[in-house]
Short mmCIF file of C-alpha atoms in Angstrom, two decimals:
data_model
loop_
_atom_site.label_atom_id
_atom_site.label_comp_id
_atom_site.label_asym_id
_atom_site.label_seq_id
_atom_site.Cartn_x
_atom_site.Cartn_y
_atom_site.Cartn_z
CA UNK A 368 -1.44 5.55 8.42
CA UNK A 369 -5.15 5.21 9.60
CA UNK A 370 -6.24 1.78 9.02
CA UNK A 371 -10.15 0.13 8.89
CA UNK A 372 -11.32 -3.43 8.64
CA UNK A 373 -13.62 -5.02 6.01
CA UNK A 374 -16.33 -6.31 8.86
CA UNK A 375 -16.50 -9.70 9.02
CA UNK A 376 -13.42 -10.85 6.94
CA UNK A 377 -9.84 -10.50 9.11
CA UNK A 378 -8.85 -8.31 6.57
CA UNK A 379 -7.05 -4.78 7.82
CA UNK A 380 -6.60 -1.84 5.41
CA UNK A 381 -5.35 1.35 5.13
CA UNK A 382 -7.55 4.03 5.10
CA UNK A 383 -5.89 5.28 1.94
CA UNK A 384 -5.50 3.06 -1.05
CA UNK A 385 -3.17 3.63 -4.37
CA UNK A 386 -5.68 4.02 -7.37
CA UNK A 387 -4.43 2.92 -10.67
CA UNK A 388 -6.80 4.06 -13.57
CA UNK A 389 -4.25 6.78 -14.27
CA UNK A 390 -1.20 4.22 -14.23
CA UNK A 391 -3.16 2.07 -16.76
CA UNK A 392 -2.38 4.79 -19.21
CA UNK A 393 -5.82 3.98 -21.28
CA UNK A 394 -7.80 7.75 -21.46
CA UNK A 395 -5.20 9.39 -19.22
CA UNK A 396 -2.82 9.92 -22.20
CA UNK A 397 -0.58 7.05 -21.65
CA UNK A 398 2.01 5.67 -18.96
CA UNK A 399 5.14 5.34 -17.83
CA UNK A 400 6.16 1.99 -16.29
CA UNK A 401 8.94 1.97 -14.46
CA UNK A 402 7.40 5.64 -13.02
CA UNK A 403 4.62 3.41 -11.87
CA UNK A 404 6.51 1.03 -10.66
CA UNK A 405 8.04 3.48 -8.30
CA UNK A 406 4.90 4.84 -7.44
CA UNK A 407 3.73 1.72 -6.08
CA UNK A 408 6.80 1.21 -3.76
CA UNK A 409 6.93 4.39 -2.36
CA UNK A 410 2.89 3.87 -1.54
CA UNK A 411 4.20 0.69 -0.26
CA UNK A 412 6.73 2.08 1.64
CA UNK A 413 5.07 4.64 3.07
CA UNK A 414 2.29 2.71 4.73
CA UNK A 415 0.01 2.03 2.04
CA UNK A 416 -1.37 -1.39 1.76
CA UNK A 417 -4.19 -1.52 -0.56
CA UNK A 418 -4.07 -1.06 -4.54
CA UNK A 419 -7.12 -0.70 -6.56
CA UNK A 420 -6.95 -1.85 -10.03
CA UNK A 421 -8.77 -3.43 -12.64
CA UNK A 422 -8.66 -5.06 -16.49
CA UNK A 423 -10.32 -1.61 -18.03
CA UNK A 424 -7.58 0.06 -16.24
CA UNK A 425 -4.84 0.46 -19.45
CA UNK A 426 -6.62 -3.17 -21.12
CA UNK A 427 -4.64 -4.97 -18.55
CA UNK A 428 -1.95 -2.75 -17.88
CA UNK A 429 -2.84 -1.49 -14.87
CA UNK A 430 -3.02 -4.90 -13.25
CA UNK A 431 0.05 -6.11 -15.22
CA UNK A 432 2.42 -3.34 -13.50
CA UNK A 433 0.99 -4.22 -10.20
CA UNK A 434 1.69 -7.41 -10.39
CA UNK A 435 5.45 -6.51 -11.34
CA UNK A 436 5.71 -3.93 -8.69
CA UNK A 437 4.51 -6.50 -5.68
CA UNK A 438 7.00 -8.94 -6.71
CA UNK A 439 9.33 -8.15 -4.46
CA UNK A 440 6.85 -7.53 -1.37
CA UNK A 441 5.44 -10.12 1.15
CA UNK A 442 1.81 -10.32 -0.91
CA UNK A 443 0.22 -11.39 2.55
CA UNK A 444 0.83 -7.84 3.35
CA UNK A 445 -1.15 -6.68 0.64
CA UNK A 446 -4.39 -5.83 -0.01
CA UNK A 447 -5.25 -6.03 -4.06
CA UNK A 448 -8.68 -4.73 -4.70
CA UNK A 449 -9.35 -5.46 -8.93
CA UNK A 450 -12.58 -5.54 -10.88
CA UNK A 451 -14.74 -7.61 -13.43
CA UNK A 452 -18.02 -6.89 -15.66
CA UNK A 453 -15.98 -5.03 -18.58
CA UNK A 454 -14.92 -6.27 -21.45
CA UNK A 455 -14.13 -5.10 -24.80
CA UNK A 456 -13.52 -5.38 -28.53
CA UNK A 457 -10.79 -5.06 -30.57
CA UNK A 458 -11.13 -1.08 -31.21
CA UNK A 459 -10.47 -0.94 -27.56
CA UNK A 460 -14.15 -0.12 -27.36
CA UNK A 461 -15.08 -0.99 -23.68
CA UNK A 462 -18.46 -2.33 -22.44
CA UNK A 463 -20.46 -3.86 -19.58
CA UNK A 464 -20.26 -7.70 -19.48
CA UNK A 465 -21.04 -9.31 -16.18
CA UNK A 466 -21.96 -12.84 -17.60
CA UNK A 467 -20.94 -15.63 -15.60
CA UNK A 468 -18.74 -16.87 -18.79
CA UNK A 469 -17.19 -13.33 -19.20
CA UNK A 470 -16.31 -13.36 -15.30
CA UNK A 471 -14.46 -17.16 -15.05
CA UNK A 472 -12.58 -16.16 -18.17
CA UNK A 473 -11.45 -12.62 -16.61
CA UNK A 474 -10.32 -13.59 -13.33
CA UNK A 475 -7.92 -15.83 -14.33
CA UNK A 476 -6.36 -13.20 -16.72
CA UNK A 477 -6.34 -10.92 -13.90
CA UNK A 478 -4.60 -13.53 -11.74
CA UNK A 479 -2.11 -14.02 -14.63
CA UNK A 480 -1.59 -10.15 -14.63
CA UNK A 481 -1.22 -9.63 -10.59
CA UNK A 482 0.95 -12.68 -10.44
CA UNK A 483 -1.10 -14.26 -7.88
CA UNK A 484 -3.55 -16.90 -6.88
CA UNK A 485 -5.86 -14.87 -5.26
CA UNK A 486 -7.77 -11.40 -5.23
CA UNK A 487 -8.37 -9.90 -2.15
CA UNK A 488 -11.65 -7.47 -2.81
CA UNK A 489 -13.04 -8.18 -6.05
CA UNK A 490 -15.65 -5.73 -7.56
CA UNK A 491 -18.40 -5.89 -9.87
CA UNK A 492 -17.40 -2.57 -11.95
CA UNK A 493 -20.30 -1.40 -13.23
CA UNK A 494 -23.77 -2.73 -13.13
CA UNK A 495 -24.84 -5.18 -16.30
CA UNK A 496 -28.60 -4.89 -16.34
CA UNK A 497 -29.07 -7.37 -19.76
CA UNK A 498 -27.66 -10.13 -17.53
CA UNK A 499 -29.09 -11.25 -14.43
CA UNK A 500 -27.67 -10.06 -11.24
CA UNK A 501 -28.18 -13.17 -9.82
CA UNK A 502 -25.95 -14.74 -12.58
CA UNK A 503 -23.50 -12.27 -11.98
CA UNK A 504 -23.53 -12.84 -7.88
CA UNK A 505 -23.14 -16.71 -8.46
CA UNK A 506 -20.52 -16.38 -10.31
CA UNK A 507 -18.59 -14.20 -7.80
CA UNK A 508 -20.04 -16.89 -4.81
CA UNK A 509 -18.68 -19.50 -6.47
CA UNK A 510 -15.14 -17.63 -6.87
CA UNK A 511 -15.31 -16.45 -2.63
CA UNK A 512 -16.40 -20.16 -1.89
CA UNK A 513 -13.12 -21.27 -3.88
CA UNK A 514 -10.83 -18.66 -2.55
CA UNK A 515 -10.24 -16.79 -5.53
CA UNK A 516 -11.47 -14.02 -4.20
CA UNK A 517 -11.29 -12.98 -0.62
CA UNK A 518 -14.50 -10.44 -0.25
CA UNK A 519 -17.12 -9.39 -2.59
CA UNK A 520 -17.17 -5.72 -4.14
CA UNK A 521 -19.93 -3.70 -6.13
CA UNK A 522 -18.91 -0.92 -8.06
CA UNK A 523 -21.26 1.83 -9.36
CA UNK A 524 -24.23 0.00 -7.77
CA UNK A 525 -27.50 1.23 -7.13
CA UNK A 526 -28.86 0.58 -3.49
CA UNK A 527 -31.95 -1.11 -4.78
CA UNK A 528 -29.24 -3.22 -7.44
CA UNK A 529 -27.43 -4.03 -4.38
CA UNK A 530 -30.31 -5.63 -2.36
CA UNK A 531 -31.02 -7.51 -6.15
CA UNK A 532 -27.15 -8.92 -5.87
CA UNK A 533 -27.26 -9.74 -2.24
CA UNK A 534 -30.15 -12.42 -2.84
CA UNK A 535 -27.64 -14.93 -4.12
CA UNK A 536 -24.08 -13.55 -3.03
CA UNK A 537 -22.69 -11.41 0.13
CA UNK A 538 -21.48 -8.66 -0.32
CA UNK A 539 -18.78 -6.91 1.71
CA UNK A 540 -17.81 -3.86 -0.02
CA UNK A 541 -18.55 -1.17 -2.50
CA UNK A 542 -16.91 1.19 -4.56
CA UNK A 543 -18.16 4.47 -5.30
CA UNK A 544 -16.75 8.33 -6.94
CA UNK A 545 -16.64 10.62 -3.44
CA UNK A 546 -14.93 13.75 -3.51
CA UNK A 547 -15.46 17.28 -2.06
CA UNK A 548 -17.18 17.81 -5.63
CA UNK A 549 -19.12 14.65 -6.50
CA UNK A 550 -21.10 13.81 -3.43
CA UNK A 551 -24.35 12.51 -5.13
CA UNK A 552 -23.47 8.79 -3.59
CA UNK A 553 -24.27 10.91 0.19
CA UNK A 554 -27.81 10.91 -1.04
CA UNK A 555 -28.02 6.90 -0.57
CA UNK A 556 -25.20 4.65 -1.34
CA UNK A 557 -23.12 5.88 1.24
CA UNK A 558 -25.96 5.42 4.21
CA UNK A 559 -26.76 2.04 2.44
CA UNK A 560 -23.25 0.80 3.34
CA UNK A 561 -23.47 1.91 6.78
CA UNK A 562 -26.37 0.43 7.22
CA UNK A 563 -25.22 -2.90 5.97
CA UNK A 564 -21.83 -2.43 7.61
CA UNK A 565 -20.30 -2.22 4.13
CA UNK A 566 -16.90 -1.15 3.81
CA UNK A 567 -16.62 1.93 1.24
CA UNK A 568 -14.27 2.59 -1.54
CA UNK A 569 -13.92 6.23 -2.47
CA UNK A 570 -12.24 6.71 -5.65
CA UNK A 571 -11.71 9.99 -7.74
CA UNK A 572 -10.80 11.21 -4.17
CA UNK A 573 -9.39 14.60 -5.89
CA UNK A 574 -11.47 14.75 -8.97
CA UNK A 575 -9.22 13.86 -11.76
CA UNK A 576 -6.41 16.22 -10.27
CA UNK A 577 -9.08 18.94 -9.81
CA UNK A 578 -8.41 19.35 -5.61
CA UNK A 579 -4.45 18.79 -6.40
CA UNK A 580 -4.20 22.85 -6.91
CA UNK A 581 -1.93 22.09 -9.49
CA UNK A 582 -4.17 22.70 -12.55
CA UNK A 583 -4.95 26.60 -13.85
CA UNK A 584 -7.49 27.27 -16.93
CA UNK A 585 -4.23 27.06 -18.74
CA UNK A 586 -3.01 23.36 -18.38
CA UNK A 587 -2.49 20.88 -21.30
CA UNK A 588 -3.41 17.73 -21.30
CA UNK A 589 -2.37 14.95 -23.86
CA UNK A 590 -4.33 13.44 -26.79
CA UNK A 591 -6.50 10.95 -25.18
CA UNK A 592 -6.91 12.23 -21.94
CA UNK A 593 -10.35 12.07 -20.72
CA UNK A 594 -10.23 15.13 -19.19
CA UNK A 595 -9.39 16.89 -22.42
CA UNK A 596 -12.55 16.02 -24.30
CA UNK A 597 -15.02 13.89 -21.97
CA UNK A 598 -14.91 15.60 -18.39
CA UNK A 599 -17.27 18.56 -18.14
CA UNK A 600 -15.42 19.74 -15.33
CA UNK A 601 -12.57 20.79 -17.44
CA UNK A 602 -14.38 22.17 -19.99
CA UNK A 603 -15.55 26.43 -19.58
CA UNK A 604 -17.92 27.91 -17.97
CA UNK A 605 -17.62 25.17 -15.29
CA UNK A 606 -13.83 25.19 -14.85
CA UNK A 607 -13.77 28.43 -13.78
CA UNK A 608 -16.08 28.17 -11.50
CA UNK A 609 -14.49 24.37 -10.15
CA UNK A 610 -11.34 26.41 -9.86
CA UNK A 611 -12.32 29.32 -8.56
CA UNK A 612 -13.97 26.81 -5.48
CA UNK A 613 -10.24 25.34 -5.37
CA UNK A 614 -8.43 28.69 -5.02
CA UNK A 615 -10.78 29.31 -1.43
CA UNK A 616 -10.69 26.11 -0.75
CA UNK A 617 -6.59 26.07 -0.68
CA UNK A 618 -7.19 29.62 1.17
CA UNK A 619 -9.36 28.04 3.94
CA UNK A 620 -6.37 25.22 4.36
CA UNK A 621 -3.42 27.30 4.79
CA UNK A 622 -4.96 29.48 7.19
CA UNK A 623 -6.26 26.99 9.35
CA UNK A 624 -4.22 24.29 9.12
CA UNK A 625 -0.93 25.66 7.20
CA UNK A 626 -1.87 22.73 4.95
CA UNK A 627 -2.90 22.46 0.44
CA UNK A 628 -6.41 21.92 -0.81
CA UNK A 629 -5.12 18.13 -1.70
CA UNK A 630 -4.36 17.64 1.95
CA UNK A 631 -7.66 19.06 2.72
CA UNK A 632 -9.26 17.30 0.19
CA UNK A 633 -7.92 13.70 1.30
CA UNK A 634 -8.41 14.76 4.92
CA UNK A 635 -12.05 15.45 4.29
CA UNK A 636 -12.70 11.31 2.68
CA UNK A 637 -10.54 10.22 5.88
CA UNK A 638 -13.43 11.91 7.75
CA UNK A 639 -16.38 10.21 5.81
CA UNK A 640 -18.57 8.26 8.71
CA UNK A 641 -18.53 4.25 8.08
CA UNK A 642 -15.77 2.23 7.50
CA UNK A 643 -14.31 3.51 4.48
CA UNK A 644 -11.14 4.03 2.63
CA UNK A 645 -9.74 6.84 -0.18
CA UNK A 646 -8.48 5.78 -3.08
CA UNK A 647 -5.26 8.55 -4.65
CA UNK A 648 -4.46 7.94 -8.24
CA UNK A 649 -1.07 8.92 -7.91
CA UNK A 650 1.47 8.79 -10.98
CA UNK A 651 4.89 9.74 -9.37
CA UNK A 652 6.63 8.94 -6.24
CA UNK A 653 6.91 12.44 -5.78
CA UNK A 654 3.31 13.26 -5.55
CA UNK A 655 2.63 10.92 -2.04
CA UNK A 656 4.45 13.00 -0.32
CA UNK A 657 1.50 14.90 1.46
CA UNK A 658 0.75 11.14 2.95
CA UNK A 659 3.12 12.37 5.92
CA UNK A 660 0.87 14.75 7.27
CA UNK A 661 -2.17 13.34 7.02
CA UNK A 662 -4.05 12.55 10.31
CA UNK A 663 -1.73 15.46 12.18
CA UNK A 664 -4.92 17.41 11.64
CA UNK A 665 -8.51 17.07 12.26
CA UNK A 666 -11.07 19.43 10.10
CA UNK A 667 -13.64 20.76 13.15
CA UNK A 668 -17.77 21.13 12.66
CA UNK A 669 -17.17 24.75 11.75
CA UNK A 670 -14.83 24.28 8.65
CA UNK A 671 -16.74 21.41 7.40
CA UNK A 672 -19.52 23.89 7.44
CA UNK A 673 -17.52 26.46 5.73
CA UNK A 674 -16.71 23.98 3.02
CA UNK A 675 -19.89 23.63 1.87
CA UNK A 676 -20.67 27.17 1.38
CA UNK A 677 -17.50 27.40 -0.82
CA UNK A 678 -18.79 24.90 -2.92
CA UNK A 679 -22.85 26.15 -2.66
CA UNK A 680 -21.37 29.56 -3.55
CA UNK A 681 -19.19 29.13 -6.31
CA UNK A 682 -19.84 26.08 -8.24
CA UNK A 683 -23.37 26.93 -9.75
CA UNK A 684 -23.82 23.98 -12.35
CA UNK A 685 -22.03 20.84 -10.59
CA UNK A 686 -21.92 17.74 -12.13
CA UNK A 687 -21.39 14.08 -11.39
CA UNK A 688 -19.33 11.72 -13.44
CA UNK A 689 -22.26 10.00 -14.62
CA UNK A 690 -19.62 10.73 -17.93
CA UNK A 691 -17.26 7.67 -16.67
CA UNK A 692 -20.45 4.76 -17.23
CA UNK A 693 -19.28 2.32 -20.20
CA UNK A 694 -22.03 1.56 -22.61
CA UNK A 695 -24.03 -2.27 -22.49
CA UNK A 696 -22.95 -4.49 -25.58
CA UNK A 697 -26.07 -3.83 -27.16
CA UNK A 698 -25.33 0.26 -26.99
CA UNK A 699 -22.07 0.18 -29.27
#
């Protein structure tokens, strides 16, 4: 397993993390624990040392079967990366809250939940603009100065945000969607944190199951799945044309590389420049299985090239998940 470092903290990860918004069960039609559970060991096992979780993940879930699943693990060993700035009412109704109240009150649930006394990379999830980002990067300062909280995360951040945040706080990470299909965060996020030497959380790393190759125009998905009624990928005339690009993309790996569009998917975020690392929201042990042969394989200059006309050629409306972005209290 490839590993990177979050500069300036002694803190080394693998360059592929276990994403848990799909564990949480909450718009991904539900979970199933002790499948989780196994998930997370076999990541585990297998090399993996960082999971990425969060209190909007499942209302808690998420981080509650983490925190069972690590029991039994050295925690030193692992890297938990969780989240604050949601909240939510009692329809389940989630929304941006990044008020220094909100944020002392949520990381001791989230504690509570992982079954720990600290957090080792802990992310702003989405940006609150009705509260001051300088309230919001005190609070977190306060919580890195204690030891709470081993590094400082933005999710979902804006450069120009960022350089707001990093007035009063540092920051050491962020956290952004990066895929072979959503690649809007190339245009600046991604330089800013190279620039900064910021380390870079990729999740969505196969677009919802999208680069798996394991979805057709055909596949079912269960009541509450966002993919069912909130992705426009899934919905016509763009899935055809998302799978069509995953057909030639899966084409383009077997011949080259005798490998599956996920492997060439994952491959491609293990090539991102900067420090960086890919976040899989796996479900089933089964699933990791591809881990094993990544890094045999290097995608040259001339493929990477022929990637992008796949995608310029086929997909002719593409869309970012600006889709995912909770409301602000005051727009619910």
């Amino acid at each position: 397993m490839e590993k990177t470092k979050i500069k300036h903290i002694d803190m080394e990860m693998s360059k592929i993390g276990l994403g848990t918004w799909a564990i949480g069960g909450f718009q991904w039609g539900g979970t199933n624990e002790q499948e989780a559970i196994k998930t997370i060991h076999t990541a585990l096992d297998k090399g993996i040392n960082v999971i990425d979780t969060a209190p909007g993940h499942g209302f808690g879930k998420a981080e509650e079967i983490v925190g069972n699943a690590i029991k039994s693990y050295a925690r030193e060993e692992i890297i938990i990366s969780s989240k604050t700035g949601l909240n939510w009412k009692e329809n389940r109704q989630l929304f941006r809250d990044s008020s220094k109240a909100h944020i002392h009150k949520d990381i001791e649930k989230s504690l509570d939940r992982l079954q720990t006394d600290y957090i080792d990379v802990y992310h702003v999830h989405w940006p609150d603009t009705y509260t001051p980002f300088y309230e919001t990067a005190e609070a977190l300062n306060y919580l890195y100065n204690e030891g709470k909280i081993r590094a400082i995360g933005l999710s979902n951040f804006s450069p120009e945000q960022m350089d707001i945040f990093r007035e009063a706080a540092p920051v050491h990470a962020i956290q952004a969607p990066h895929n072979l299909f959503e690649r809007d965060s190339e245009n600046n996020v991604l330089a800013y944190a190279e620039e900064k030497e910021l380390t870079a959380f990729f999740y969505s790393s196969l677009t919802r199951g999208l680069l798996t190759g394991k979805i057709t125009g055909e596949s079912n998905f269960k009541a509450g799945d966002i993919r069912l009624s909130e992705d426009p990928k899934f919905q016509q005339p763009r899935l055809e044309q998302y799978l069509s690009a995953v057909k030639q993309l899966d084409h383009l790996a077997q011949d080259r590389f005798s490998m599956t569009v996920l492997e060439l998917a994952l491959q491609w975020n293990l090539q991102q420049p900067g420090s960086s690392v890919s976040l899989w929201g796996a479900r089933r042990p089964h699933q990791l299985q591809p881990l094993e042969k990544l890094g045999g394989f290097k995608i040259d200059d001339d493929t990477m090239k022929d990637i992008d006309e796949i995608l310029l050629r086929t997909i002719k409306s593409p869309i970012e998940p600006d889709f995912m972005a909770p409301p602000t209290k005051y727009d619910i």
